[in-house]
Amino acid sequence: MPYAIMPTSLLSRCQAILASFILALALFSGQASALERWQTDAYIQQSFIKIALEREYKESKHPKLIRWEKPIKVYFKSDMGDATLQHDLLDVQIKHLAYITGQPIDFTTNPKEAGIFIIFTAYKTLEDKVRRYIGNPDKIRKAINEAVCLGNFRLNKHSEITRAVIIIPVDYAREKARLLDCVVEEITQTLGLPNDSNDVFPSVFNDVSVDTYLSPLDYILLKALYSKHLTPGMTVPQTKAAFPKVLKDLHASGDIENAVQRVQIKSLRRYVGD
């Protein structure tokens, strides 16, 4: 049977087209397989609702979005442990959070100017510190009994956070190997992500996870919290209605797709060399 021989030039062009097609297919497949579950729009929205609008120790029938609207001043005080090291760790962490959220955060030596009070102390003085900086310990007894460290905040009538207190019992946190966890998680929660949930992973807000430092998903949740499309006081339905615009911006900026790399910029993890 006679057969045709393809000219060399035409064969080369066909091979080039085929190679380009295979490369494009490989790139597409690689991008598709690289997309993690926590990077999907539905999972991000679900996680945001759980962490931003639900509460760990105080249930609310009508939860609302909360966050800071004014620059934050942090007052630091330590009566146990290495105060210089503690201050350095806090300095790195608050600069990291300011970089992610765009919310100005800095230290003050004047407690009257402070929005966030961060107290390092001994476990035996925990209730005294709670009484001094937060109020009646009996009102947060469950948190005192269960938590390694404490975070508490106050809101104004517009659901804006106006004051927060973090108390870290240094000896107890070290005993539980949670000192760095306390520094990272408590400050992050007082920015407006107050809940813990084992349904959200990977995240420092997951009590059964091994995350000490902010995860890529935490980075995305913080970026979402301080989005221009969200405002304090939004209800769950209002937040869900606005969230597609939040996600659109996060995709446009590459924050979702590049969260693994971007969460490390200015991070405490990079600072300590983990």
XYZ file of C-alpha atoms in Angstrom:
274
model
C 0.000 0.000 0.000
C 1.384 3.402 -0.932
C 1.942 5.887 1.887
C 2.729 9.587 2.087
C 5.866 11.001 3.582
C 5.293 14.237 5.569
C 7.675 17.022 4.581
C 10.306 17.752 7.232
C 9.215 21.373 7.689
C 5.586 20.390 8.216
C 6.601 17.605 10.585
C 8.674 20.041 12.645
C 5.757 22.465 12.899
C 3.419 19.703 14.025
C 5.912 18.517 16.617
C 6.282 22.084 17.906
C 2.503 22.507 18.152
C 2.194 19.178 19.956
C 4.993 20.118 22.364
C 3.312 23.461 23.106
C 0.003 21.700 23.731
C 1.612 19.203 26.112
C 3.404 22.012 27.980
C 0.204 24.029 28.328
C -1.649 20.961 29.563
C 1.089 20.232 32.094
C 1.018 23.811 33.366
C -2.764 23.758 33.663
C -2.686 20.433 35.489
C 0.044 21.704 37.799
C -1.948 24.829 38.642
C -5.101 22.818 39.254
C -3.349 20.307 41.502
C -1.567 23.119 43.376
C -4.868 24.647 44.483
C -5.371 23.564 48.089
C -8.748 23.185 49.751
C -8.135 26.223 51.967
C -7.582 28.335 48.823
C -11.077 27.725 47.449
C -13.596 30.556 47.690
C -16.211 28.497 49.524
C -13.749 27.294 52.158
C -12.330 30.787 52.737
C -15.810 32.262 53.226
C -16.877 29.435 55.531
C -13.708 29.804 57.594
C -14.092 33.565 57.808
C -17.647 33.322 59.122
C -16.582 30.804 61.774
C -13.551 32.742 62.989
C -14.757 36.334 62.596
C -18.426 36.110 63.547
C -18.671 33.242 66.008
C -17.446 33.282 69.603
C -15.584 30.660 71.616
C -16.823 31.467 75.115
C -19.826 33.734 74.520
C -22.506 32.742 72.050
C -24.431 35.491 70.319
C -27.816 35.241 68.627
C -26.957 38.134 66.352
C -23.185 38.049 65.722
C -21.602 41.005 63.996
C -18.297 41.700 62.329
C -15.824 43.496 64.587
C -12.465 45.162 63.934
C -10.380 48.231 64.758
C -11.035 51.411 62.809
C -8.385 53.613 64.438
C -4.600 53.158 64.702
C -3.672 50.791 67.517
C -1.263 51.634 70.323
C 0.153 48.714 72.319
C 1.214 48.984 75.958
C 3.584 46.254 77.121
C 4.331 45.270 80.719
C 6.252 42.295 82.113
C 6.916 41.133 85.664
C 8.149 37.656 84.753
C 10.641 36.276 82.269
C 12.937 38.030 79.817
C 11.176 41.338 79.186
C 13.541 42.324 76.368
C 12.915 39.094 74.489
C 9.170 39.364 75.060
C 9.155 42.913 73.716
C 11.180 41.859 70.669
C 8.776 39.013 69.873
C 5.804 41.349 70.218
C 7.492 43.956 68.045
C 7.956 41.482 65.195
C 4.425 40.128 65.528
C 2.630 43.474 65.567
C 4.654 44.685 62.578
C 3.694 41.494 60.764
C 0.016 42.079 61.509
C 0.256 45.727 60.462
C 1.846 44.655 57.165
C -0.917 42.133 56.461
C -3.925 44.225 57.483
C -2.743 47.713 56.629
C -3.867 48.735 60.113
C -1.290 50.972 61.888
C 0.002 49.233 65.060
C 2.795 50.518 67.290
C 3.980 50.621 70.898
C 3.315 53.313 73.456
C 4.824 53.791 76.914
C 1.754 55.720 78.027
C -1.062 53.425 79.211
C -3.576 56.236 78.706
C -2.887 56.109 74.965
C -3.058 52.330 74.731
C -5.653 50.375 72.828
C -4.114 46.976 73.553
C -2.544 46.052 76.889
C -0.211 43.041 76.775
C 0.808 41.726 80.179
C 3.389 39.005 80.831
C 3.080 37.680 84.366
C 3.197 34.586 86.610
C 0.345 32.103 86.751
C -0.200 32.750 90.467
C -0.974 36.418 89.740
C -3.276 35.712 86.779
C -6.522 36.497 88.596
C -5.067 39.677 90.059
C -4.129 40.843 86.563
C -7.574 39.921 85.249
C -9.188 41.904 88.043
C -6.963 44.904 87.345
C -7.084 45.030 83.557
C -10.303 43.235 82.597
C -12.717 43.087 85.527
C -14.391 40.476 87.705
C -12.586 37.133 87.105
C -15.812 35.206 87.751
C -17.312 36.637 84.560
C -14.661 34.889 82.470
C -14.120 31.909 84.770
C -14.414 29.340 81.975
C -11.717 31.070 79.945
C -9.429 31.340 82.972
C -9.852 27.639 83.743
C -9.403 26.373 80.189
C -7.077 28.761 78.365
C -3.292 28.903 78.517
C -3.403 32.672 77.949
C -6.225 35.204 77.868
C -7.479 37.785 75.419
C -10.388 40.147 76.002
C -11.766 43.107 74.057
C -14.367 45.865 74.279
C -16.562 47.286 71.550
C -18.360 50.553 71.000
C -21.923 50.795 69.694
C -20.637 50.583 66.123
C -18.979 47.173 66.748
C -15.537 48.770 66.553
C -12.910 47.334 68.890
C -11.749 50.107 71.210
C -9.752 48.259 73.861
C -8.154 44.841 74.275
C -6.200 43.076 77.001
C -3.894 40.088 76.612
C -2.523 38.335 79.686
C 0.158 35.691 79.275
C 1.177 33.659 82.362
C 4.767 33.011 81.304
C 5.490 30.003 83.520
C 2.255 28.223 82.614
C 2.651 28.994 78.888
C 6.185 27.595 78.944
C 5.004 24.502 80.809
C 2.518 23.889 78.005
C 5.093 24.831 75.327
C 2.717 27.575 74.150
C 4.540 30.862 74.769
C 5.014 31.697 71.091
C 1.503 30.451 70.352
C 0.129 32.910 72.897
C 2.047 35.808 71.385
C 0.839 34.995 67.861
C -2.729 33.851 68.424
C -3.928 36.256 71.117
C -2.767 39.418 69.362
C -4.247 38.212 66.086
C -7.582 37.422 67.718
C -7.836 40.881 69.285
C -7.709 42.382 65.789
C -11.179 40.950 65.117
C -10.845 37.185 64.606
C -11.877 36.077 68.098
C -13.083 32.506 67.637
C -11.352 29.118 67.606
C -12.646 26.308 65.420
C -11.310 22.857 64.671
C -13.146 23.046 61.333
C -10.686 25.657 60.068
C -7.357 24.274 58.876
C -4.506 25.122 58.598
C -4.806 27.837 61.228
C -3.576 29.072 64.601
C -7.287 29.265 65.463
C -7.544 25.474 65.367
C -6.925 24.064 68.863
C -5.880 20.636 67.594
C -3.506 21.853 64.873
C 0.246 22.164 65.329
C 0.439 25.676 63.885
C 2.397 28.116 66.047
C 2.741 30.848 63.465
C 0.173 32.424 61.161
C -0.784 30.029 58.375
C -1.441 31.019 54.756
C -5.173 30.725 55.494
C -4.806 33.037 58.509
C -3.106 35.534 56.207
C -6.098 35.422 53.865
C -8.590 35.789 56.736
C -6.755 38.871 58.044
C -6.648 40.421 54.580
C -10.371 39.757 54.256
C -11.174 41.209 57.687
C -9.685 44.574 56.790
C -11.092 44.652 53.270
C -12.718 47.896 52.135
C -15.835 45.879 51.302
C -16.469 44.945 54.947
C -17.395 47.224 57.844
C -17.826 46.712 61.587
C -21.375 45.801 62.542
C -22.117 43.661 59.490
C -24.315 40.659 60.218
C -23.652 37.176 58.873
C -25.992 37.648 55.864
C -24.475 41.059 55.114
C -20.948 39.654 55.342
C -21.823 36.760 53.031
C -23.383 39.166 50.538
C -20.252 41.335 50.449
C -17.750 38.485 50.478
C -17.634 37.820 46.690
C -16.169 41.326 46.278
C -13.627 40.568 49.002
C -12.620 37.362 47.233
C -12.428 39.108 43.870
C -9.913 41.602 45.291
C -7.894 38.857 46.966
C -7.654 36.973 43.680
C -6.782 40.130 41.746
C -3.944 40.949 44.149
C -2.693 37.359 44.138
C -3.074 37.106 47.918
C -4.910 33.778 47.760
C -2.680 32.135 45.187
C 0.532 33.440 46.813
C -0.468 33.230 50.469
C 2.134 30.553 51.268
C 4.948 32.925 50.339
C 3.407 36.221 51.456
C 2.528 35.109 54.985
C 6.265 34.687 55.670
C 7.155 38.308 54.854
C 8.045 40.113 58.133
C 6.877 37.016 60.052
C 7.862 35.873 63.523
C 8.628 32.471 62.046
C 11.265 33.966 59.787
C 12.588 36.068 62.684
C 13.185 33.083 64.989
C 14.506 30.965 62.119
C 11.972 28.103 62.189
